[in-house]
PDB file of C-alpha atoms in Angstrom:
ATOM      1  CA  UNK A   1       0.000   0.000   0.000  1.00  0.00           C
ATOM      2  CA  UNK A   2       1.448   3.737  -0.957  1.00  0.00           C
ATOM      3  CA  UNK A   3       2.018   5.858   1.661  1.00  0.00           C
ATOM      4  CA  UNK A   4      -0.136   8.916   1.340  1.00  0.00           C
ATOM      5  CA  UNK A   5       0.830  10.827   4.805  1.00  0.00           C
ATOM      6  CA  UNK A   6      -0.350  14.187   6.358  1.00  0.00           C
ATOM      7  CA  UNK A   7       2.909  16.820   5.760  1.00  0.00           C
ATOM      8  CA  UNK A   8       3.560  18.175   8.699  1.00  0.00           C
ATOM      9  CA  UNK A   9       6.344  20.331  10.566  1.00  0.00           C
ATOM     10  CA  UNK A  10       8.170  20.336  13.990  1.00  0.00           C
ATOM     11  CA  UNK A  11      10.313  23.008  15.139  1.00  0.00           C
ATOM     12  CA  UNK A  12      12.497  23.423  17.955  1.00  0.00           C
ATOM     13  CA  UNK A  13      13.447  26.909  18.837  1.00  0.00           C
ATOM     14  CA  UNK A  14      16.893  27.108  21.125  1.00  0.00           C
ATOM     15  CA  UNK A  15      16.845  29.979  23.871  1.00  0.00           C
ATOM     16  CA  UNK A  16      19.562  32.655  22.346  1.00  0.00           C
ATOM     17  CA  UNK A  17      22.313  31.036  24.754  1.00  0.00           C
ATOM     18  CA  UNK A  18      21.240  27.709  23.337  1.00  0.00           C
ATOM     19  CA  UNK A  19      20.697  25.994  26.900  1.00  0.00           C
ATOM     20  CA  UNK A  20      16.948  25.978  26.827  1.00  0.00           C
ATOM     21  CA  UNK A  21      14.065  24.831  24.295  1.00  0.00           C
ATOM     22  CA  UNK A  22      10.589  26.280  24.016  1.00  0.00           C
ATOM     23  CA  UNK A  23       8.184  23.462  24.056  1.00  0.00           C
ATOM     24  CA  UNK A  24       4.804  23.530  24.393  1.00  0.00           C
ATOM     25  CA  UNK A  25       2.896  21.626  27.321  1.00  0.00           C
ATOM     26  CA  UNK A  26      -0.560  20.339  25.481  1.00  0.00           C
ATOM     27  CA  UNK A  27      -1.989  20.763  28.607  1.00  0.00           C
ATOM     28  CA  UNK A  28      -5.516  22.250  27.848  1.00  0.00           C
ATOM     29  CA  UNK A  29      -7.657  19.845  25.909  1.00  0.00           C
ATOM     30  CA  UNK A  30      -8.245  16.176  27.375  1.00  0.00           C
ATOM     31  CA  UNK A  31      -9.075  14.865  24.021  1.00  0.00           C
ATOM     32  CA  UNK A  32      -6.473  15.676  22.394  1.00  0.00           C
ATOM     33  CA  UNK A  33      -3.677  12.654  21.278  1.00  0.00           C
ATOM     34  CA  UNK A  34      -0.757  15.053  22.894  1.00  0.00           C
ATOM     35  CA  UNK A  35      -2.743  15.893  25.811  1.00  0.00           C
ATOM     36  CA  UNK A  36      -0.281  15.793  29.272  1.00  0.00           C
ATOM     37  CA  UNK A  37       2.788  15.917  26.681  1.00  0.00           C
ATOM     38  CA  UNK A  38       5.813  18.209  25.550  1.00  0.00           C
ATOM     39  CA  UNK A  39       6.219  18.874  22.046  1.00  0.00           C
ATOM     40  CA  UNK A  40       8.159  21.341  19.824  1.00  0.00           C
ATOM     41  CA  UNK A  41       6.223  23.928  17.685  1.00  0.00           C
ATOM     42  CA  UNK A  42       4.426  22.751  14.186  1.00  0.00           C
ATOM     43  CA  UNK A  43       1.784  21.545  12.750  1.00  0.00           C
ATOM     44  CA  UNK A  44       0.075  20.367   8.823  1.00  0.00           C
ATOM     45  CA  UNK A  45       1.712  21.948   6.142  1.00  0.00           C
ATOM     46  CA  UNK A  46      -1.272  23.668   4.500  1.00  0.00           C
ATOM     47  CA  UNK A  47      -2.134  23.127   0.686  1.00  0.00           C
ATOM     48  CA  UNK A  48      -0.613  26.403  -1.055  1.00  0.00           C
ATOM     49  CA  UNK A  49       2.610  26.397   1.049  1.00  0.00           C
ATOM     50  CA  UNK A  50       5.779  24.944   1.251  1.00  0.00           C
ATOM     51  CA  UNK A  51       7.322  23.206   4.136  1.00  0.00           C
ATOM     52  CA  UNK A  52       9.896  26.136   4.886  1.00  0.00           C
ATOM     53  CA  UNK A  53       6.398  28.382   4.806  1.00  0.00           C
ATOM     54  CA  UNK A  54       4.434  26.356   6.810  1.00  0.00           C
ATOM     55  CA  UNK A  55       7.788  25.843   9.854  1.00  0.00           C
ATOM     56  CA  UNK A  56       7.697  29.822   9.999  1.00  0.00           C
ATOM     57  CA  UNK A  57       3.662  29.704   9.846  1.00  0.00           C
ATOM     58  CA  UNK A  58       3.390  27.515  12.719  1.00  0.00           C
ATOM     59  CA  UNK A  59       6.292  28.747  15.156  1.00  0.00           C
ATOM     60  CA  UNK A  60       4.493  32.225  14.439  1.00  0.00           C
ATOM     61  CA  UNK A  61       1.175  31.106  15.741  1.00  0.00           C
ATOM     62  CA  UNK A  62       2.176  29.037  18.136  1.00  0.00           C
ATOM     63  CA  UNK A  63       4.742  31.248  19.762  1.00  0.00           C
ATOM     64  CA  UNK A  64       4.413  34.795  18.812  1.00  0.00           C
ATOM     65  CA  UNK A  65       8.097  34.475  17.333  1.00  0.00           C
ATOM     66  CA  UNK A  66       9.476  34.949  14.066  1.00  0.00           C
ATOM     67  CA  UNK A  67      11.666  31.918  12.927  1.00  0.00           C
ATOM     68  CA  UNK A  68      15.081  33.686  11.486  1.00  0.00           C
ATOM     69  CA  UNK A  69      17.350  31.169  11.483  1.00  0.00           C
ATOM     70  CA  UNK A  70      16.452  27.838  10.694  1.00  0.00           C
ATOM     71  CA  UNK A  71      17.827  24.250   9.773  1.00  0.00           C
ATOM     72  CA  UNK A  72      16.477  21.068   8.547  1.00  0.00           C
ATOM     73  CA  UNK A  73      17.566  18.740  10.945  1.00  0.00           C
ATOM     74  CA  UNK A  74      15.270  15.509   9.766  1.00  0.00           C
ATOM     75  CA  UNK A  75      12.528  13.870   8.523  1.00  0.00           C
ATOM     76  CA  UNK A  76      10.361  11.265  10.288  1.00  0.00           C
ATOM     77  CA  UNK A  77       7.450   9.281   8.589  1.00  0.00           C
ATOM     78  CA  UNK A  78       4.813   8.017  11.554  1.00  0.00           C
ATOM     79  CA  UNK A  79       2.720   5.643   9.943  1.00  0.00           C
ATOM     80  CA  UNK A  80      -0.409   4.750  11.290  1.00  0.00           C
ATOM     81  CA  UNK A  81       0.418   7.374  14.047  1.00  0.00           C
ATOM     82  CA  UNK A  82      -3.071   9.622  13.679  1.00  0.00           C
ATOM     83  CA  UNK A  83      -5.960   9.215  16.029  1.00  0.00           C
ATOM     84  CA  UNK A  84      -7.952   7.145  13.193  1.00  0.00           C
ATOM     85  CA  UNK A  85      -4.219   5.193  12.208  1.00  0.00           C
ATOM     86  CA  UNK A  86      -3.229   8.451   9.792  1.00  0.00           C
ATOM     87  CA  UNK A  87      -0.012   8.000   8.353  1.00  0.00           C
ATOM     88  CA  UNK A  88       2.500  11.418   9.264  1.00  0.00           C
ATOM     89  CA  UNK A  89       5.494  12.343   7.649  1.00  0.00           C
ATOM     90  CA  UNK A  90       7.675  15.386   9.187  1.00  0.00           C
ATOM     91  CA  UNK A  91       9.631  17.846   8.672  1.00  0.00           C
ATOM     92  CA  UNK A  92      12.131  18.132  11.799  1.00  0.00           C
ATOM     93  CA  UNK A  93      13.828  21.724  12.251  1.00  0.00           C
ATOM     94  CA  UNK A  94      16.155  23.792  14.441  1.00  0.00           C
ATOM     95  CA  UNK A  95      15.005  26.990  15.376  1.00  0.00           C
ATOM     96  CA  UNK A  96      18.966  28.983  16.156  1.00  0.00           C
ATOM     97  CA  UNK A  97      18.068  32.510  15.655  1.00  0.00           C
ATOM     98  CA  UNK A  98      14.524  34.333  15.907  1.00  0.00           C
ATOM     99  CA  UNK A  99      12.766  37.965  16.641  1.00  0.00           C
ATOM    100  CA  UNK A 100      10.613  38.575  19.183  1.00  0.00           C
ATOM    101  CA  UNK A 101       8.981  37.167  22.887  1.00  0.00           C
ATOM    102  CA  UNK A 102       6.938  34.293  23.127  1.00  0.00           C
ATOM    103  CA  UNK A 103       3.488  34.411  24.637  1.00  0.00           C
ATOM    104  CA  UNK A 104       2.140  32.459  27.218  1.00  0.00           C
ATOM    105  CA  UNK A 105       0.692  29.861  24.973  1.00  0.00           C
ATOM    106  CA  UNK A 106      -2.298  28.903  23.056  1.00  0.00           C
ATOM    107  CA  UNK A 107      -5.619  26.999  23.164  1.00  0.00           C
ATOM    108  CA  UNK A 108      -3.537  23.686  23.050  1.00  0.00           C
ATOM    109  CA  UNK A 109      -1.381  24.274  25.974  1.00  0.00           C
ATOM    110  CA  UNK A 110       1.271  26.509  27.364  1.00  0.00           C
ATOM    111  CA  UNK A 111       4.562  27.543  26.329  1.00  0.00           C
ATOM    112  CA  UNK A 112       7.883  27.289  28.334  1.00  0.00           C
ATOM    113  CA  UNK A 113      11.403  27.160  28.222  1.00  0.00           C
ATOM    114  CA  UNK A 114      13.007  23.930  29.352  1.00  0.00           C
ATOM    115  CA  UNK A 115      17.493  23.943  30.230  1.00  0.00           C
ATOM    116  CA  UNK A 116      18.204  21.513  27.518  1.00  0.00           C
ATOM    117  CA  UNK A 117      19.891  19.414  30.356  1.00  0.00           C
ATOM    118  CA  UNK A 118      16.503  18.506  31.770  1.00  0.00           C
ATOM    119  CA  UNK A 119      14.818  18.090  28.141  1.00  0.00           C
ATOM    120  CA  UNK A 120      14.456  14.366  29.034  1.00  0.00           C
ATOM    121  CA  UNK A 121      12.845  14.715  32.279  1.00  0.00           C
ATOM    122  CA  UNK A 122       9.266  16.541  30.683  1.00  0.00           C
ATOM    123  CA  UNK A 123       6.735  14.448  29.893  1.00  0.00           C
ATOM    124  CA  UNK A 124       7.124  13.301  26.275  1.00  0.00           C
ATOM    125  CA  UNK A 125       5.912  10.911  23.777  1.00  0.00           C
ATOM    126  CA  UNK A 126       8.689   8.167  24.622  1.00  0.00           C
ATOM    127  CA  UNK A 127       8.996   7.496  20.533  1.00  0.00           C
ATOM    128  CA  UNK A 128      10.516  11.118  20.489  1.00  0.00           C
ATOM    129  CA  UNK A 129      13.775  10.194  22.901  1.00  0.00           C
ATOM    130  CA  UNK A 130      14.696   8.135  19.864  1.00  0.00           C
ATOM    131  CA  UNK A 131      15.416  10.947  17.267  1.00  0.00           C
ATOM    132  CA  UNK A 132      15.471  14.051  19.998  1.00  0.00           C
ATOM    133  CA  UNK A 133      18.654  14.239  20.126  1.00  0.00           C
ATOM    134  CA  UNK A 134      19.771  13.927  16.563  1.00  0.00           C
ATOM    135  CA  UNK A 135      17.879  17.624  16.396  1.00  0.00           C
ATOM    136  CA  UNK A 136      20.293  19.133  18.957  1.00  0.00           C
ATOM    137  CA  UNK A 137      23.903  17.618  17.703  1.00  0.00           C
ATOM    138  CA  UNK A 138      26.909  18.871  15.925  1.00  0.00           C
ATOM    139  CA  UNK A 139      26.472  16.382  12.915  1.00  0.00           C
ATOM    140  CA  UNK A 140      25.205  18.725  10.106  1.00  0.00           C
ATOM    141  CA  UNK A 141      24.015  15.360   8.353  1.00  0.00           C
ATOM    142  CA  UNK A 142      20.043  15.030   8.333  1.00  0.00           C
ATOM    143  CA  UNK A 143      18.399  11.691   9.497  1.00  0.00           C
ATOM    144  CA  UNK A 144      15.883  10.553   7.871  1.00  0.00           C
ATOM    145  CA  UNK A 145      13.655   7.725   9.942  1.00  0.00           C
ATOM    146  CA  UNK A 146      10.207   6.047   9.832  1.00  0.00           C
ATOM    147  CA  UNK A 147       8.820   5.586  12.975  1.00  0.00           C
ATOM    148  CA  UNK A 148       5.658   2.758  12.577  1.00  0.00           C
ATOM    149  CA  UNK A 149       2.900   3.239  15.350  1.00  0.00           C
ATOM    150  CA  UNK A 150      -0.091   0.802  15.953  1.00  0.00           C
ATOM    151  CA  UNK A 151      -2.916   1.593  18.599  1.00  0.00           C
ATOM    152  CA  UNK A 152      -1.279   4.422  19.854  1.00  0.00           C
ATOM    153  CA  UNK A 153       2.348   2.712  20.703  1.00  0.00           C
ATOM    154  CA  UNK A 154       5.779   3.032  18.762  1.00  0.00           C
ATOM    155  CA  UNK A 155       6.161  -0.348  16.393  1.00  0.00           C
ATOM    156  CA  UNK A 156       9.891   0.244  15.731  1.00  0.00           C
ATOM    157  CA  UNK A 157      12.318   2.973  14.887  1.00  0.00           C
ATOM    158  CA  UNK A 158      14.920   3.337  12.160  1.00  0.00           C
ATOM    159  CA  UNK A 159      17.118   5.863  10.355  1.00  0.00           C
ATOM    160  CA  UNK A 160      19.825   6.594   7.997  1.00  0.00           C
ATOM    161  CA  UNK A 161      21.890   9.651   7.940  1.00  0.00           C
TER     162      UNK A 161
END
């Protein structure tokens, strides 16, 4: 069967001093499939835009910040991730250098800065640890993985780079 995923984005903006990333806690709807979790920024990439568009789109709306300085760290391909066994395929980025303050948050859940030396300690989806820290390293090489899910729980995990 073809794959014919949701495009998506994730972004993960780095404090200026690079010892903290803004995350944000999905903390305000009980229904919702991240609900309790951390994530970085993003969302679908929309019809009429490209990915680069839709990274800048969704850090702008989630955050209040404009991305300046961004890099493509990886891709990941989730299928059967989505509440109804959707396949996903993202678009993992860096966030280095931006303008502006972030807000509190949004109707999903509230933003916050977390030392990157605790990043493991938030409440996460557990498949993330895997490719997390490929994101934050000095390799400039992207990874490129595919991440299976079935009723909700990680399958397997692999990657080339």
């Amino acid at each position: 069967m073809p794959l014919t995923p949701i495009i998506a984005t994730l972004a993960y903006v780095l404090s200026p001093d690079g010892g903290s990333v803004l995350l944000l806690h999905r903390d305000k709807r009980p229904d919702d499939i991240h609900f309790g979790k951390h994530i970085g920024l993003g969302g679908r990439v929309e019809r009429d835009e490209d990915v680069l568009t839709g990274v800048k789109r969704e850090v702008e709306e989630e955050s209040g910040l404009i991305a300046r300085r961004l890099s493509l760290r990886g891709t990941v391909s989730w299928p059967g991730f989505g509440r109804r066994g959707e396949d996903w395929f993202g678009f993992v980025f860096r966030v280095d250098e931006f303008d502006g303050e972030p807000h509190q948050g949004n109707h999903e859940g509230t933003l916050g800065w977390v030392p990157r030396e605790r990043l493991y300690e938030v409440p996460m989806w557990a498949s993330d640890r895997e490719w997390l820290p490929m994101v934050f390293d000095d390799d400039p090489r992207p990874f490129h993985g595919v991440m299976p899910y079935r009723d909700g729980e990680m399958v397997s995990w692999s990657y080339a780079r």
